[in-house]
XYZ file of C-alpha atoms in Angstrom:
274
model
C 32.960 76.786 35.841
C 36.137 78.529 34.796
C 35.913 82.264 33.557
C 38.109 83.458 30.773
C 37.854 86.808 29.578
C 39.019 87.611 26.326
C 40.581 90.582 25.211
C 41.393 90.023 21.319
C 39.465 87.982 18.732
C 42.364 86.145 17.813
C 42.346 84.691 21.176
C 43.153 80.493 20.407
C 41.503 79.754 22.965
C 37.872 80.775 21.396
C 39.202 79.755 17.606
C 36.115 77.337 17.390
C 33.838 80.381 17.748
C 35.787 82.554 15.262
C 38.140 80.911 12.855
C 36.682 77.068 12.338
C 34.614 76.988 9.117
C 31.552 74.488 9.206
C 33.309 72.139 7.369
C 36.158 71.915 9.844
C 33.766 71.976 12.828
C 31.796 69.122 11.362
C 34.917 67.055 10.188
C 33.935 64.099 8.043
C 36.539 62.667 8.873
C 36.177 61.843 12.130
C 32.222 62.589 12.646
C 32.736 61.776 16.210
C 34.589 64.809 16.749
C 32.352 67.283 15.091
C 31.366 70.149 16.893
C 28.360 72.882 16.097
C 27.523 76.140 17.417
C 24.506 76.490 18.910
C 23.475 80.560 19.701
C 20.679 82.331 21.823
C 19.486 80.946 25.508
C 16.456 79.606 24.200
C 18.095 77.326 21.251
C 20.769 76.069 23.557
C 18.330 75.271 26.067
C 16.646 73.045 23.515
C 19.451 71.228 22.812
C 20.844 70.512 26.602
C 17.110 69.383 27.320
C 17.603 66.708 24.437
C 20.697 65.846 25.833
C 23.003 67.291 23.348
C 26.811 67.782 25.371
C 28.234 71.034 25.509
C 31.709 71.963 25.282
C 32.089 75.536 25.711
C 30.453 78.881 26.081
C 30.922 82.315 24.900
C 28.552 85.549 26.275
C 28.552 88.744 27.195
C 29.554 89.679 30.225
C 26.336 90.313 31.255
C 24.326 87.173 30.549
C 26.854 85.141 32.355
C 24.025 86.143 35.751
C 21.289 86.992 33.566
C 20.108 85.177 30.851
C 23.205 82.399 29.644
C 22.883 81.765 34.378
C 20.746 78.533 34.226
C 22.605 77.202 31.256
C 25.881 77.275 32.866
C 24.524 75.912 35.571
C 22.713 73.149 33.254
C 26.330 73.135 31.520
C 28.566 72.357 34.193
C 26.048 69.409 35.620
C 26.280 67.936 31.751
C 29.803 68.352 30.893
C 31.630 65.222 30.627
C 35.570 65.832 30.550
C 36.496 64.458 33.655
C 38.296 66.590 36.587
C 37.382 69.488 34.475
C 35.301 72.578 34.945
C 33.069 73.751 32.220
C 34.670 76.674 30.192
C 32.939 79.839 30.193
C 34.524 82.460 27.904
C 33.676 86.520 28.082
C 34.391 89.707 26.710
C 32.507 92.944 26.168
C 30.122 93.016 22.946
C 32.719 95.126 20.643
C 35.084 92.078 21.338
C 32.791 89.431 20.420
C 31.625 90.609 17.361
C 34.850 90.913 15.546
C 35.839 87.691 17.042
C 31.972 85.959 15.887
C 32.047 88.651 12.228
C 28.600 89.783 13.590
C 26.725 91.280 16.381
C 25.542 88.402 18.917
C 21.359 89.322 18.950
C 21.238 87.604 22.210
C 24.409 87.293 23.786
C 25.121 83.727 23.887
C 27.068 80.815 21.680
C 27.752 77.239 22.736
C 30.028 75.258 20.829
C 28.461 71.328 21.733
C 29.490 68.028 20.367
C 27.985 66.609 17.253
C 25.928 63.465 18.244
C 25.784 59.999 16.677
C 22.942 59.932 13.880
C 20.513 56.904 14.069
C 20.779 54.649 11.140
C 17.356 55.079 8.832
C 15.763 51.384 9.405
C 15.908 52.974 13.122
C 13.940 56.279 12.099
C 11.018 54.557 9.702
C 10.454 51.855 12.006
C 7.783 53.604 13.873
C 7.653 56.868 11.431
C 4.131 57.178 9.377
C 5.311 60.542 7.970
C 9.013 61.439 7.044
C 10.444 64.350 4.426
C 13.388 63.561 2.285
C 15.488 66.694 1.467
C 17.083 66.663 -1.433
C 19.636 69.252 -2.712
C 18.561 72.127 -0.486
C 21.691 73.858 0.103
C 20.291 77.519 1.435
C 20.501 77.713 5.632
C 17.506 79.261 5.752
C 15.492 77.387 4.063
C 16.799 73.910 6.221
C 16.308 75.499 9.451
C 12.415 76.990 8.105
C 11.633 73.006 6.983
C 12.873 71.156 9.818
C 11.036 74.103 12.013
C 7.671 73.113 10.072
C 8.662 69.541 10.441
C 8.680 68.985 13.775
C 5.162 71.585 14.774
C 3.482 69.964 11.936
C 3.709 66.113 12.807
C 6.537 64.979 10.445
C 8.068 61.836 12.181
C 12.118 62.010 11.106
C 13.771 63.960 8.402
C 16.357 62.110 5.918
C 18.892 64.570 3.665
C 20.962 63.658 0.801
C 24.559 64.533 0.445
C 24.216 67.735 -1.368
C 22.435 69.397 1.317
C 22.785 71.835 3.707
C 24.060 70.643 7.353
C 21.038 70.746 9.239
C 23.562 71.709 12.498
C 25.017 74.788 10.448
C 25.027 77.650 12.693
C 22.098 79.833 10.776
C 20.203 76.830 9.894
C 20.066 75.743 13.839
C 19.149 79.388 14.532
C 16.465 79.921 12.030
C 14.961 76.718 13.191
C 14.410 77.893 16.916
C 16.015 74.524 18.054
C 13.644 72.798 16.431
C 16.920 70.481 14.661
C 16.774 68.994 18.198
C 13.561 67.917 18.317
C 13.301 65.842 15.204
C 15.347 62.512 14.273
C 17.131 63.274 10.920
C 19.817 61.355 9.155
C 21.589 61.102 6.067
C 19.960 59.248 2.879
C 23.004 57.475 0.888
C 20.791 55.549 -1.490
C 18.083 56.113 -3.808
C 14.737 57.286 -2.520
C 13.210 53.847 -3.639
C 14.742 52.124 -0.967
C 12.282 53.604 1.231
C 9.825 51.307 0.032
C 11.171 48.691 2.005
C 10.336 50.212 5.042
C 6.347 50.510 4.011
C 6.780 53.653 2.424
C 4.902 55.482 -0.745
C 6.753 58.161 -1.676
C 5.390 61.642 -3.389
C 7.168 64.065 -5.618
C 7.220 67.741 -4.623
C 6.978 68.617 -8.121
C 4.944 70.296 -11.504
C 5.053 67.707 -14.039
C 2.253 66.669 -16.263
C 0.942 63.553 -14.532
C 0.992 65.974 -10.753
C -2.029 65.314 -8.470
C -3.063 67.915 -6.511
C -1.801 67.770 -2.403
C -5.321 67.229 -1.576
C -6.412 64.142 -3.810
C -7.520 61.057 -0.896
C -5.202 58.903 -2.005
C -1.977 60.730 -0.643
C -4.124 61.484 2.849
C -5.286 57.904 2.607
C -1.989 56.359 2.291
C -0.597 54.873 5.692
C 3.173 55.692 5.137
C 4.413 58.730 3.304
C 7.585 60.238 2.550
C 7.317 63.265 1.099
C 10.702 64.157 -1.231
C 11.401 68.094 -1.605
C 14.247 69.548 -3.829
C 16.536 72.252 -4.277
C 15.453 75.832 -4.158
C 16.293 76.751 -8.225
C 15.922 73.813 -10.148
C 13.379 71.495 -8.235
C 14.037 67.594 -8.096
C 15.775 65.469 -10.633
C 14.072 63.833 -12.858
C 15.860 60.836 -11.898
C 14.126 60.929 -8.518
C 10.627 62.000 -10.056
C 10.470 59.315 -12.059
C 10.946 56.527 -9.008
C 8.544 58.035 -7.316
C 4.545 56.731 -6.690
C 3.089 60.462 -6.858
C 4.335 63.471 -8.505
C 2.795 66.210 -6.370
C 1.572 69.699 -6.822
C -0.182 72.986 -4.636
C -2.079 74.495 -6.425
C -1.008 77.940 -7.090
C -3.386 81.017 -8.236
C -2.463 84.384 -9.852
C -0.179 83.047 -12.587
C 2.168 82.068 -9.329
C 4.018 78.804 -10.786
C 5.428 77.679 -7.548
C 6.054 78.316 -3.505
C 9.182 78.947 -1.999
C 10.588 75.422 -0.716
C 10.259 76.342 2.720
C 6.586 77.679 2.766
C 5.991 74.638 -0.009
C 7.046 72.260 2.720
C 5.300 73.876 5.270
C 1.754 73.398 3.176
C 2.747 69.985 2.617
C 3.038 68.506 6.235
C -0.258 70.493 6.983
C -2.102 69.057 3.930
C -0.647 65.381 4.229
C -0.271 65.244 8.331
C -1.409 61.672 9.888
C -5.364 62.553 11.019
């Protein structure tokens, strides 16, 4: 380990904590040089155990023998740049949050390198249940799905374009670490290519042919992929017409719909493999 403390937010050294916007961190471009920031011992944990490499590590002063100890440790047995020791960056909490733009709520950020994604024949080859996000562009809301995803028995998550980086910073956060735990990839084509993989696929949506989430033939159906869209305007039409169910939760109250988070979460529960 080598120990740099900072003294000023503009430090270079740290600008992938501070100045690097997503975008940049994730660069298209060259996907095999994205980066994301992981934050909080117990989400970075989750990530080294799936094997995810880390590049650097910012903390308080503190944690560096308290609670960010056992990742260094973990850290400096993972990193890979040869002849080199794992870079450990400090500075006292006033410091870091100008340099992060907000108060670290436990102390710890590792900036880790973006892994290869598996190609989707690869993630429905064994997968019985799998959620296709489509146009869900709030962090919040990723990180709450793929949370629900993985504790409630959904195989592999697929995301269209227009959706939020499941790696974003909040989203990672918000999901506990749970964005390591499930196989996700990006969906280029139309939902109906799923079916060549053995898949029905069901409509999150109120139309007027919906079935309710508990009619047998959704829990009866070996292969599901369950499609949920964006947060304001719901799916497009497009894709709720290609689909084999249009499905609805039943809502009481005069309540027309759920959050797509909680909606989600309802979903896996309702539809899991029994």
């Amino acid at each position: 380990m080598t120990l740099t403390e900072i003294q000023s937010a503009t430090a270079p050294e740290v600008a992938l904590f501070s100045t690097l916007t997503e975008a940049q961190l994730r660069n298209r471009l060259e996907p095999e040089k994205g980066i994301f920031i992981a934050e909080s011992p117990k989400v970075i944990q989750v990530a080294l155990d799936k094997g995810y490499e880390p590049i650097a590590l910012l903390c308080e002063k503190k944690h560096i023998t308290g609670d960010a100890a056992s990742i260094i440790a973990q850290c400096e047995r993972m990193y890979k740049r040869s002849n080199s020791p794992f870079p450990v960056y400090t500075g006292n909490r006033e410091v870091l949050s100008e340099l992060t733009g907000y108060t670290l709520t436990r102390g710890v950020l590792c900036a880790m390198r973006r892994p290869s994604l598996p190609a989707i024949e690869t993630l429905c080859k064994q997968a019985r249940r799998i959620v296709v996000i489509d146009g869900v562009v709030d962090t919040t809301n990723i990180g709450a799905i793929f949370r629900s995803a993985a504790a409630l028995g959904i195989d592999a998550v697929l995301l269209t374009r227009n959706s939020c980086d499941p790696l974003n910073r909040r989203a990672v956060r918000v999901s506990m670490g749970s964005v390591f735990l499930i196989p996700w990839t990006w969906l280029d084509d139309e939902v109906s290519t799923l079916h060549q993989y053995g898949f029905h696929t069901a409509a999150m949506a109120l139309s007027d042919n919906s079935i309710s989430i508990d009619h047998p033939a959704l829990r009866n159906t070996p292969r599901l992929a369950l499609i949920m869209g964006t947060e304001g305007d719901g799916l497009p039409h497009a894709v709720i017409e290609q689909a084999d169910y249009v499905v609805k939760i039943p809502m009481a109250h005069g309540v027309d719909s759920l959050n797509v988070a909680a909606a989600s979460a309802v979903a896996f529960w309702e539809l899991r493999v029994r």
